[in-house]
Amino acid sequence: MPQGRRGAPRAVTIADVAREAGVSRATVSRAINDSDLVTAETKRTVQEAITRTGFVMNARGRALATGRAETVGVLITEPLDELFDDPTYGRVLRGVAEGLLGSGFLPVIIQASSESERALALRSFGRRSVDAVIHLTPYRGSDLLGSLAGAGLPVVLCGQLVDSPYEGIFSTVYSDDVRGARLAAQRVATAGRHQVAAVLGPADNPATGDRLRGYEEVLGARLDPARVVHTRWDSAGGLTTTARLLVAHPGIDAILAGSDRIALGALAALQAAGRRVPEDVAVVGFDDHAIAASASPPLTTIAQPLVEEGRIAAQLALEMINGADPRTEVLDMRLVPRLSA
Amino acid sequence: MPQGRRGAPRAVTIADVAREAGVSRATVSRAINDSDLVTAETKRTVQEAITRTGFVMNARGRALATGRAETVGVLITEPLDELFDDPTYGRVLRGVAEGLLGSGFLPVIIQASSESERALALRSFGRRSVDAVIHLTPYRGSDLLGSLAGAGLPVVLCGQLVDSPYEGIFSTVYSDDVRGARLAAQRVATAGRHQVAAVLGPADNPATGDRLRGYEEVLGARLDPARVVHTRWDSAGGLTTTARLLVAHPGIDAILAGSDRIALGALAALQAAGRRVPEDVAVVGFDDHAIAASASPPLTTIAQPLVEEGRIAAQLALEMINGADPRTEVLDMRLVPRLSA
DNA sequence: CTGTTAGCGCCTTCAC
DNA sequence: GTGAAGGCGCTAACAG
């Protein structure tokens, strides 16, 4: 019964239910919230009145009374259409949804790519439209983080921030890039490779530095700084950069790529140069992107536990909503061995 | 000043501002909402008190008083990884955001791919957490639509529903698949193609039927029913299906594909069969997906005005929130001529 | 133009 | 266990 889609004939409230059930509004409220101050008997009476009247709890009244909207905002600051070939966020989001399930809190995704959208989102946070914010794409530099801190509501960052300038203010969850990079480096080290190269992502990205550090820790002199280069995250960058690298350093026998897409480009460059993978040159990617498994040869790579990251972000958000102090969770990455190394 | 991230020392309310400014709460409220019942002078006084106290409007109180949360839910029932896979939704979302800009309403994306998430979303709609819902992926059959109708709040559907069973209840915006298909068909007809084939998407998808109808209207006998086949939306489906089709009907001189991804598969199949495009066989895609422009040869295709679709959906939602009756807007598709036909 | 007075729908002490 | 009463923060109708 699509009752009154216009004119909204005045919604059913707990007062109506109370009248119908012959009890007070307080009792209805208690029954709804399953308080054990109410007889099972009374609860049933109320329940019947609810179905008879078609009562649905109004979230606004409840939010005002309880002080919580029972929603968690998931903030995405990158344009959605630019993320289309990056399943990362989808996975994290799935984790957030799972982590919130059963808590009574609903995740609402808030996209704020433009400056005006960001301002809108911030205003809405300040106004307490949501009880907490999970920020999927935190970046240093951005003044957004400062504004979020000023908004004075619980915030969880997905991703590591260099120097942790907001430690003690925001909760953080991230996968340890240094340790992930160590796994990649160990793979080529135990395979006896000695002339290792690194084709990293942009130098200003925090993950890049961490990954390089992990490589260096394990490989030492096997990773000559001359063979460490930076490029864009995509495969075109990996292709041209690797091609140049092979000319300058023909003896390279392993390539640690900053991302799977870069690795894909590297594979193409190696093939063009007539090198066999992994016989002549081993290649290790990063991310376990969908393209890694279907590359030829299938790409050995490092997987981040994205879904778990989201799940833990949700958990941290709920904790802070309940008054806990912010804290940081670091997750482990995992080597996914395939054929390329 | 990251003031009190815990313990929330009691937020500043209009009462505090009123006291500070030496006016009544009502006046503060009016000043905030820029009512012209307030002197510019008084407004300034209030404004100063606001900055001095650091007041931020509480959305919950306002929502309860006004009866609107000033948010529009954007419902996505497909798994988000597909959202990020398919730029379609991203574009529509961008349009929604644009259409809502300046209205004071904030779009919140609600993902409901699993059954439990759907139930959660519906409950939240019933409770009036949002003022309207824009449903990006409506499908007949789904009982979700019935539940939405029962939730009794304004709903806008993005996409055509066969037989419009909810006409007069939901607003709808869609691009006319029939007319789009006619454009594709005319392209190959004027090019003098006589043995046209159609490699469509799944038969149970409403768009599929419409597109076929458009093709038939224009091509008549040139599109022999024997050369009309169905497959999945992706390129693998296009590849195998087209390959089979070419064996059964070697004389085919044009292929109308149900999507650009299907078209991409068709291109591969044609190349494998040694046919040149467009000399031997013309190919027209559908959607103007990003891959269309970079295909070889670049794909002639049909573009849906996705951003505008979103913008109009937002507009329809706002209209209905303000009491207007639901209505339907049909947008025009556009031929994007490239080299494949 | 501004202040006073009621609510919006729910939850929560405080009595009984 | 249940009811009565007050309040969450804001807006709106009614006086002045």
CSV table of N, CA and C in Angstrom, one decimal, chain A residues 1-6 56-64 67-71 76 79-81 83-87 89-91 93-94 97-98 100-102 104-111 113-114 116-117 120-121 123-124 126-131 149-152 154 168-170 320 323-326, chain B residues 1-6 56-64 67-71 79-81 83-87 89-91 93-94 97-98 100-102 104-111 113-114 116-117 120-121 123-124 126-131 149-152 154 168-169 289-290 320 323-326:
chain,number,residue,atom,x,y,z
A,1,MET,N,0.8,-1.2,0.0
A,1,MET,CA,0.0,0.0,0.0
A,1,MET,C,0.9,1.3,0.0
A,2,PRO,N,1.0,1.8,-1.2
A,2,PRO,CA,1.9,3.0,-1.3
A,2,PRO,C,1.1,4.2,-0.7
A,3,GLN,N,1.0,4.1,0.6
A,3,GLN,CA,0.2,5.1,1.3
A,3,GLN,C,0.8,6.6,1.1
A,4,GLY,N,-0.1,7.4,0.8
A,4,GLY,CA,0.1,8.9,0.7
A,4,GLY,C,1.6,9.2,0.3
A,5,ARG,N,1.9,9.1,-1.0
A,5,ARG,CA,3.2,9.6,-1.4
A,5,ARG,C,3.3,11.1,-1.4
A,6,ARG,N,2.2,11.7,-1.2
A,6,ARG,CA,2.2,13.2,-1.1
A,6,ARG,C,1.3,13.7,0.0
A,56,VAL,N,6.7,3.0,12.1
A,56,VAL,CA,8.1,2.9,11.8
A,56,VAL,C,8.8,4.0,12.6
A,57,MET,N,9.8,3.6,13.3
A,57,MET,CA,10.6,4.5,14.1
A,57,MET,C,11.1,5.7,13.2
A,58,ASN,N,11.0,6.8,13.7
A,58,ASN,CA,11.6,8.0,13.0
A,58,ASN,C,13.0,8.3,13.4
A,59,ALA,N,13.9,8.2,12.5
A,59,ALA,CA,15.4,8.3,12.8
A,59,ALA,C,15.7,9.7,13.4
A,60,ARG,N,15.0,10.7,12.9
A,60,ARG,CA,15.4,12.0,13.3
A,60,ARG,C,15.1,12.3,14.8
A,61,GLY,N,14.0,11.8,15.2
A,61,GLY,CA,13.6,12.0,16.6
A,61,GLY,C,14.6,11.2,17.5
A,62,ARG,N,14.9,10.0,17.1
A,62,ARG,CA,15.8,9.2,17.8
A,62,ARG,C,17.2,9.8,17.9
A,63,ALA,N,17.6,10.3,16.7
A,63,ALA,CA,19.0,10.8,16.7
A,63,ALA,C,19.1,12.0,17.6
A,64,LEU,N,18.1,12.8,17.7
A,64,LEU,CA,18.1,14.0,18.5
A,64,LEU,C,18.1,13.6,20.0
A,67,GLY,N,21.5,11.5,20.6
A,67,GLY,CA,22.8,12.1,20.3
A,67,GLY,C,23.6,11.4,19.3
A,68,ARG,N,23.0,10.4,18.7
A,68,ARG,CA,23.7,9.7,17.6
A,68,ARG,C,22.8,9.4,16.4
A,69,ALA,N,23.4,9.6,15.2
A,69,ALA,CA,22.6,9.4,14.0
A,69,ALA,C,22.7,7.9,13.6
A,70,GLU,N,23.5,7.2,14.2
A,70,GLU,CA,23.7,5.8,13.8
A,70,GLU,C,24.2,5.6,12.4
A,71,THR,N,25.0,6.5,11.9
A,71,THR,CA,25.6,6.3,10.6
A,71,THR,C,27.1,6.7,10.7
A,76,ILE,N,35.4,9.6,0.5
A,76,ILE,CA,36.2,9.4,-0.7
A,76,ILE,C,36.5,10.7,-1.4
A,79,PRO,N,37.8,11.4,-7.4
A,79,PRO,CA,36.7,11.3,-8.3
A,79,PRO,C,36.4,9.8,-8.6
A,80,LEU,N,35.1,9.5,-8.4
A,80,LEU,CA,34.8,8.1,-8.6
A,80,LEU,C,35.1,7.5,-10.0
A,81,ASP,N,35.0,8.4,-11.0
A,81,ASP,CA,35.2,7.8,-12.3
A,81,ASP,C,36.7,7.6,-12.6
A,83,LEU,N,38.6,6.3,-10.4
A,83,LEU,CA,38.9,5.1,-9.7
A,83,LEU,C,38.5,3.8,-10.3
A,84,PHE,N,37.9,4.0,-11.5
A,84,PHE,CA,37.2,2.8,-12.0
A,84,PHE,C,38.0,1.6,-12.3
A,85,ASP,N,39.3,1.8,-12.5
A,85,ASP,CA,40.1,0.6,-12.7
A,85,ASP,C,40.9,0.2,-11.5
A,86,ASP,N,40.4,0.7,-10.4
A,86,ASP,CA,41.1,0.4,-9.1
A,86,ASP,C,40.1,-0.2,-8.1
A,87,PRO,N,40.1,-1.5,-8.0
A,87,PRO,CA,39.1,-2.2,-7.2
A,87,PRO,C,39.4,-2.0,-5.7
A,89,TYR,N,39.2,0.4,-3.5
A,89,TYR,CA,38.3,1.1,-2.7
A,89,TYR,C,37.0,0.2,-2.5
A,90,GLY,N,36.6,-0.5,-3.5
A,90,GLY,CA,35.5,-1.4,-3.4
A,90,GLY,C,35.7,-2.4,-2.4
A,91,ARG,N,36.9,-2.9,-2.3
A,91,ARG,CA,37.2,-4.0,-1.4
A,91,ARG,C,37.2,-3.4,0.1
A,93,LEU,N,35.6,-0.9,1.1
A,93,LEU,CA,34.2,-0.6,1.4
A,93,LEU,C,33.5,-1.8,1.9
A,94,ARG,N,33.7,-2.9,1.2
A,94,ARG,CA,33.0,-4.1,1.5
A,94,ARG,C,33.4,-4.5,3.0
A,97,ALA,N,31.5,-2.3,5.4
A,97,ALA,CA,30.1,-2.7,5.5
A,97,ALA,C,30.0,-3.9,6.4
A,98,GLU,N,30.9,-4.9,6.2
A,98,GLU,CA,30.9,-6.1,7.1
A,98,GLU,C,31.2,-5.7,8.5
A,100,LEU,N,30.5,-3.1,10.1
A,100,LEU,CA,29.4,-2.3,10.7
A,100,LEU,C,28.2,-3.2,10.9
A,101,LEU,N,28.1,-4.3,10.1
A,101,LEU,CA,26.9,-5.1,10.2
A,101,LEU,C,26.7,-5.6,11.6
A,102,GLY,N,25.5,-5.4,12.0
A,102,GLY,CA,25.1,-5.9,13.4
A,102,GLY,C,25.3,-4.8,14.4
A,104,GLY,N,24.2,-1.8,14.1
A,104,GLY,CA,23.1,-0.8,14.0
A,104,GLY,C,23.5,0.5,13.3
A,105,PHE,N,24.8,0.6,13.0
A,105,PHE,CA,25.2,1.8,12.2
A,105,PHE,C,25.3,1.5,10.7
A,106,LEU,N,24.9,2.5,10.0
A,106,LEU,CA,24.8,2.3,8.5
A,106,LEU,C,25.9,3.1,7.9
A,107,PRO,N,26.7,2.5,7.0
A,107,PRO,CA,27.7,3.2,6.3
A,107,PRO,C,27.1,4.1,5.2
A,108,VAL,N,27.5,5.3,5.1
A,108,VAL,CA,27.0,6.2,4.0
A,108,VAL,C,28.3,6.7,3.4
A,109,ILE,N,28.3,6.5,2.1
A,109,ILE,CA,29.5,6.9,1.3
A,109,ILE,C,29.4,8.4,0.9
A,110,ILE,N,30.4,9.2,1.1
A,110,ILE,CA,30.3,10.6,0.8
A,110,ILE,C,31.5,10.9,-0.1
A,111,GLN,N,31.1,11.2,-1.4
A,111,GLN,CA,32.2,11.5,-2.3
A,111,GLN,C,32.4,13.0,-2.3
A,113,SER,N,35.2,15.1,-4.3
A,113,SER,CA,36.3,15.3,-5.1
A,113,SER,C,36.6,16.7,-5.4
A,114,SER,N,35.6,17.5,-5.6
A,114,SER,CA,35.8,18.9,-5.9
A,114,SER,C,35.9,19.7,-4.6
A,116,SER,N,34.2,22.2,-3.7
A,116,SER,CA,32.9,22.6,-3.1
A,116,SER,C,32.2,21.4,-2.4
A,117,GLU,N,32.4,20.2,-3.0
A,117,GLU,CA,31.9,19.0,-2.4
A,117,GLU,C,32.6,18.8,-1.0
A,120,LEU,N,31.1,21.0,1.5
A,120,LEU,CA,29.8,20.5,1.9
A,120,LEU,C,29.9,19.4,2.9
A,121,ALA,N,30.8,18.4,2.5
A,121,ALA,CA,31.0,17.3,3.4
A,121,ALA,C,31.4,17.7,4.8
A,123,ARG,N,31.0,20.5,6.3
A,123,ARG,CA,29.9,21.2,7.0
A,123,ARG,C,29.0,20.1,7.6
A,124,SER,N,28.7,19.1,6.8
A,124,SER,CA,27.8,18.1,7.3
A,124,SER,C,28.4,17.3,8.4
A,126,GLY,N,30.6,18.6,10.6
A,126,GLY,CA,30.5,19.5,11.7
A,126,GLY,C,29.1,19.5,12.4
A,127,ARG,N,28.1,19.4,11.5
A,127,ARG,CA,26.7,19.4,12.0
A,127,ARG,C,26.3,18.1,12.6
A,128,ARG,N,27.2,17.1,12.6
A,128,ARG,CA,26.9,15.8,13.2
A,128,ARG,C,25.8,15.1,12.5
A,129,SER,N,26.0,15.1,11.1
A,129,SER,CA,25.0,14.2,10.4
A,129,SER,C,25.4,12.8,10.5
A,130,VAL,N,26.7,12.5,10.7
A,130,VAL,CA,27.2,11.2,10.9
A,130,VAL,C,27.9,11.1,12.3
A,131,ASP,N,28.1,10.0,12.8
A,131,ASP,CA,28.7,9.8,14.1
A,131,ASP,C,30.2,9.7,14.0
A,149,ALA,N,40.0,17.3,11.8
A,149,ALA,CA,40.4,17.3,13.2
A,149,ALA,C,39.6,18.4,13.9
A,150,GLY,N,39.3,19.5,13.2
A,150,GLY,CA,38.6,20.6,13.9
A,150,GLY,C,37.1,20.3,14.0
A,151,ALA,N,36.6,19.3,13.2
A,151,ALA,CA,35.2,19.0,13.2
A,151,ALA,C,34.8,18.3,14.5
A,152,GLY,N,35.8,17.8,15.1
A,152,GLY,CA,35.6,17.2,16.5
A,152,GLY,C,34.7,16.0,16.5
A,154,PRO,N,34.8,11.5,15.7
A,154,PRO,CA,35.8,10.4,15.5
A,154,PRO,C,36.1,10.3,14.1
A,168,GLY,N,47.0,10.3,18.0
A,168,GLY,CA,46.3,10.7,19.2
A,168,GLY,C,45.1,11.5,18.9
A,169,ILE,N,44.9,11.8,17.6
A,169,ILE,CA,43.7,12.5,17.2
A,169,ILE,C,42.8,11.6,16.3
A,170,PHE,N,43.4,11.0,15.3
A,170,PHE,CA,42.7,10.1,14.5
A,170,PHE,C,43.1,8.7,14.8
A,320,MET,N,35.6,4.4,18.9
A,320,MET,CA,35.7,5.9,19.2
A,320,MET,C,34.4,6.5,19.4
A,323,GLY,N,33.6,6.3,22.8
A,323,GLY,CA,34.4,7.0,23.8
A,323,GLY,C,35.9,6.5,23.9
A,324,ALA,N,36.2,5.5,23.1
A,324,ALA,CA,37.6,5.0,23.2
A,324,ALA,C,38.6,6.0,22.6
A,325,ASP,N,39.8,6.0,23.0
A,325,ASP,CA,40.8,6.8,22.4
A,325,ASP,C,41.2,6.3,21.1
A,326,PRO,N,41.7,7.2,20.2
A,326,PRO,CA,42.1,6.7,18.9
A,326,PRO,C,43.4,5.8,19.0
B,1,MET,N,42.0,24.2,16.4
B,1,MET,CA,41.8,23.7,17.8
B,1,MET,C,41.0,22.5,17.8
B,2,PRO,N,41.6,21.3,17.9
B,2,PRO,CA,40.9,20.0,18.0
B,2,PRO,C,40.1,19.9,19.3
B,3,GLN,N,39.2,20.7,19.6
B,3,GLN,CA,38.6,20.8,20.9
B,3,GLN,C,37.9,19.5,21.2
B,4,GLY,N,38.2,19.0,22.4
B,4,GLY,CA,37.6,17.9,23.0
B,4,GLY,C,37.2,16.8,22.1
B,5,ARG,N,38.1,15.9,21.7
B,5,ARG,CA,37.7,14.8,20.8
B,5,ARG,C,37.0,13.8,21.7
B,6,ARG,N,37.0,13.9,23.0
B,6,ARG,CA,36.3,12.9,23.8
B,6,ARG,C,35.6,13.7,24.9
B,56,VAL,N,28.2,25.6,15.7
B,56,VAL,CA,27.9,24.9,14.4
B,56,VAL,C,26.6,24.3,14.6
B,57,MET,N,25.8,24.6,13.6
B,57,MET,CA,24.4,24.1,13.6
B,57,MET,C,24.4,22.6,13.8
B,58,ASN,N,23.5,22.1,14.6
B,58,ASN,CA,23.3,20.7,14.7
B,58,ASN,C,22.2,20.2,13.8
B,59,ALA,N,22.6,19.3,12.9
B,59,ALA,CA,21.7,18.8,11.8
B,59,ALA,C,20.6,18.0,12.4
B,60,ARG,N,20.8,17.3,13.5
B,60,ARG,CA,19.7,16.5,14.0
B,60,ARG,C,18.5,17.3,14.5
B,61,GLY,N,18.8,18.4,15.3
B,61,GLY,CA,17.8,19.2,15.8
B,61,GLY,C,17.0,19.9,14.6
B,62,ARG,N,17.8,20.3,13.7
B,62,ARG,CA,17.1,21.0,12.5
B,62,ARG,C,16.3,20.0,11.8
B,63,ALA,N,16.8,18.8,11.6
B,63,ALA,CA,16.0,17.8,10.8
B,63,ALA,C,14.7,17.5,11.5
B,64,LEU,N,14.8,17.4,12.8
B,64,LEU,CA,13.5,17.0,13.5
B,64,LEU,C,12.5,18.2,13.4
B,67,GLY,N,11.5,18.5,9.6
B,67,GLY,CA,11.0,17.4,8.9
B,67,GLY,C,11.8,16.9,7.7
B,68,ARG,N,13.0,17.5,7.5
B,68,ARG,CA,13.8,17.0,6.4
B,68,ARG,C,15.3,16.9,6.9
B,69,ALA,N,15.9,15.8,6.4
B,69,ALA,CA,17.3,15.6,6.8
B,69,ALA,C,18.2,16.3,5.8
B,70,GLU,N,17.7,16.8,4.8
B,70,GLU,CA,18.5,17.5,3.8
B,70,GLU,C,19.6,16.6,3.2
B,71,THR,N,19.2,15.4,3.0
B,71,THR,CA,20.1,14.4,2.3
B,71,THR,C,19.2,13.6,1.3
B,79,PRO,N,27.3,-4.7,-6.5
B,79,PRO,CA,28.5,-4.7,-5.7
B,79,PRO,C,29.4,-3.5,-6.1
B,80,LEU,N,30.0,-2.9,-5.2
B,80,LEU,CA,30.7,-1.7,-5.5
B,80,LEU,C,31.9,-1.9,-6.4
B,81,ASP,N,32.5,-3.1,-6.3
B,81,ASP,CA,33.7,-3.3,-7.2
B,81,ASP,C,33.2,-3.1,-8.6
B,83,LEU,N,30.9,-1.1,-9.5
B,83,LEU,CA,30.7,0.4,-9.6
B,83,LEU,C,32.0,1.0,-10.0
B,84,PHE,N,33.1,0.5,-9.5
B,84,PHE,CA,34.4,1.1,-9.8
B,84,PHE,C,34.9,0.5,-11.1
B,85,ASP,N,34.3,-0.6,-11.6
B,85,ASP,CA,34.7,-1.2,-12.8
B,85,ASP,C,34.0,-0.5,-14.0
B,86,ASP,N,32.8,0.0,-13.7
B,86,ASP,CA,32.0,0.5,-14.8
B,86,ASP,C,31.8,2.0,-14.5
B,87,PRO,N,32.4,2.8,-15.4
B,87,PRO,CA,32.4,4.3,-15.2
B,87,PRO,C,31.0,4.8,-15.3
B,89,TYR,N,28.3,4.4,-13.5
B,89,TYR,CA,27.7,4.9,-12.3
B,89,TYR,C,28.4,6.1,-11.8
B,90,GLY,N,29.7,6.1,-11.9
B,90,GLY,CA,30.5,7.3,-11.5
B,90,GLY,C,30.0,8.5,-12.2
B,91,ARG,N,29.7,8.4,-13.5
B,91,ARG,CA,29.3,9.6,-14.3
B,91,ARG,C,27.9,10.0,-13.8
B,93,LEU,N,26.6,9.5,-10.9
B,93,LEU,CA,26.8,10.1,-9.6
B,93,LEU,C,27.3,11.5,-9.6
B,94,ARG,N,28.2,11.8,-10.6
B,94,ARG,CA,28.7,13.1,-10.7
B,94,ARG,C,27.6,14.1,-11.1
B,97,ALA,N,25.5,14.8,-8.0
B,97,ALA,CA,26.1,15.7,-7.1
B,97,ALA,C,26.0,17.1,-7.7
B,98,GLU,N,26.2,17.3,-9.0
B,98,GLU,CA,26.0,18.6,-9.6
B,98,GLU,C,24.6,19.1,-9.4
B,100,LEU,N,22.5,18.5,-7.2
B,100,LEU,CA,22.1,18.8,-5.8
B,100,LEU,C,22.8,20.0,-5.3
B,101,LEU,N,23.9,20.4,-6.0
B,101,LEU,CA,24.7,21.5,-5.5
B,101,LEU,C,23.9,22.7,-5.4
B,102,GLY,N,24.0,23.4,-4.3
B,102,GLY,CA,23.3,24.7,-4.2
B,102,GLY,C,21.9,24.5,-3.6
B,104,GLY,N,21.4,22.6,-1.0
B,104,GLY,CA,21.5,22.4,0.5
B,104,GLY,C,21.3,20.9,0.8
B,105,PHE,N,21.0,20.1,-0.2
B,105,PHE,CA,20.9,18.7,0.0
B,105,PHE,C,22.2,18.0,-0.3
B,106,LEU,N,22.6,17.0,0.5
B,106,LEU,CA,23.8,16.3,0.3
B,106,LEU,C,23.5,14.9,-0.2
B,107,PRO,N,24.2,14.4,-1.2
B,107,PRO,CA,24.0,13.1,-1.7
B,107,PRO,C,24.8,12.1,-0.8
B,108,VAL,N,24.1,11.1,-0.4
B,108,VAL,CA,24.8,10.0,0.4
B,108,VAL,C,24.6,8.7,-0.4
B,109,ILE,N,25.7,8.0,-0.7
B,109,ILE,CA,25.6,6.8,-1.5
B,109,ILE,C,25.4,5.6,-0.5
B,110,ILE,N,24.4,4.8,-0.9
B,110,ILE,CA,24.1,3.7,0.0
B,110,ILE,C,24.2,2.4,-0.8
B,111,GLN,N,25.1,1.6,-0.4
B,111,GLN,CA,25.4,0.4,-1.2
B,111,GLN,C,24.6,-0.7,-0.6
B,113,SER,N,24.2,-4.4,-1.8
B,113,SER,CA,24.3,-5.5,-2.8
B,113,SER,C,23.8,-6.8,-2.1
B,114,SER,N,24.1,-7.0,-0.9
B,114,SER,CA,23.6,-8.2,-0.2
B,114,SER,C,22.2,-8.1,0.3
B,116,SER,N,21.1,-8.6,3.3
B,116,SER,CA,21.1,-7.9,4.6
B,116,SER,C,21.3,-6.4,4.4
B,117,GLU,N,22.2,-6.1,3.5
B,117,GLU,CA,22.4,-4.6,3.3
B,117,GLU,C,21.1,-4.0,2.7
B,120,LEU,N,18.8,-3.4,5.5
B,120,LEU,CA,19.2,-2.3,6.3
B,120,LEU,C,18.9,-0.9,5.7
B,121,ALA,N,19.2,-0.9,4.4
B,121,ALA,CA,18.9,0.4,3.6
B,121,ALA,C,17.4,0.7,3.7
B,123,ARG,N,15.2,-0.2,5.8
B,123,ARG,CA,14.8,0.2,7.2
B,123,ARG,C,15.1,1.7,7.4
B,124,SER,N,16.3,2.0,6.9
B,124,SER,CA,16.8,3.4,7.1
B,124,SER,C,15.9,4.4,6.3
B,126,GLY,N,12.7,3.9,5.5
B,126,GLY,CA,11.5,3.9,6.2
B,126,GLY,C,11.5,4.9,7.4
B,127,ARG,N,12.7,4.9,8.1
B,127,ARG,CA,12.9,5.8,9.2
B,127,ARG,C,13.1,7.2,8.8
B,128,ARG,N,13.2,7.5,7.6
B,128,ARG,CA,13.4,8.8,7.1
B,128,ARG,C,14.7,9.4,7.4
B,129,SER,N,15.8,8.6,7.2
B,129,SER,CA,17.1,9.1,7.4
B,129,SER,C,17.5,10.0,6.2
B,130,VAL,N,16.9,9.8,5.1
B,130,VAL,CA,17.1,10.6,3.9
B,130,VAL,C,15.7,11.1,3.4
B,131,ASP,N,15.7,12.1,2.6
B,131,ASP,CA,14.5,12.8,2.2
B,131,ASP,C,14.0,12.2,0.9
B,149,ALA,N,8.4,1.4,-2.7
B,149,ALA,CA,7.1,2.1,-2.9
B,149,ALA,C,6.4,2.2,-1.5
B,150,GLY,N,6.5,1.1,-0.7
B,150,GLY,CA,5.9,1.1,0.6
B,150,GLY,C,6.5,2.0,1.6
B,151,ALA,N,7.8,2.3,1.3
B,151,ALA,CA,8.5,3.2,2.3
B,151,ALA,C,7.9,4.6,2.3
B,152,GLY,N,7.2,4.9,1.2
B,152,GLY,CA,6.5,6.2,1.3
B,152,GLY,C,7.4,7.4,1.2
B,154,PRO,N,9.9,9.9,-1.5
B,154,PRO,CA,10.1,10.2,-3.0
B,154,PRO,C,11.2,9.3,-3.5
B,168,GLY,N,3.5,6.9,-11.9
B,168,GLY,CA,2.7,7.6,-10.9
B,168,GLY,C,3.1,7.5,-9.5
B,169,ILE,N,4.1,6.6,-9.3
B,169,ILE,CA,4.6,6.4,-7.9
B,169,ILE,C,6.0,6.8,-7.8
B,289,HIS,N,31.8,3.9,-23.7
B,289,HIS,CA,32.7,3.5,-22.7
B,289,HIS,C,34.1,4.0,-23.0
B,290,ALA,N,34.9,4.2,-22.0
B,290,ALA,CA,36.3,4.8,-22.3
B,290,ALA,C,37.1,3.9,-23.3
B,320,MET,N,10.1,16.3,-6.0
B,320,MET,CA,9.2,15.5,-5.3
B,320,MET,C,9.3,15.8,-3.8
B,323,GLY,N,7.0,18.3,-2.9
B,323,GLY,CA,5.6,18.0,-3.0
B,323,GLY,C,5.1,17.7,-4.5
B,324,ALA,N,6.0,17.8,-5.4
B,324,ALA,CA,5.5,17.7,-6.8
B,324,ALA,C,5.2,16.2,-7.1
B,325,ASP,N,4.4,16.0,-8.1
B,325,ASP,CA,4.0,14.6,-8.5
B,325,ASP,C,5.2,14.0,-9.2
B,326,PRO,N,5.3,12.7,-9.1
B,326,PRO,CA,6.4,12.0,-9.9
B,326,PRO,C,6.2,12.2,-11.4
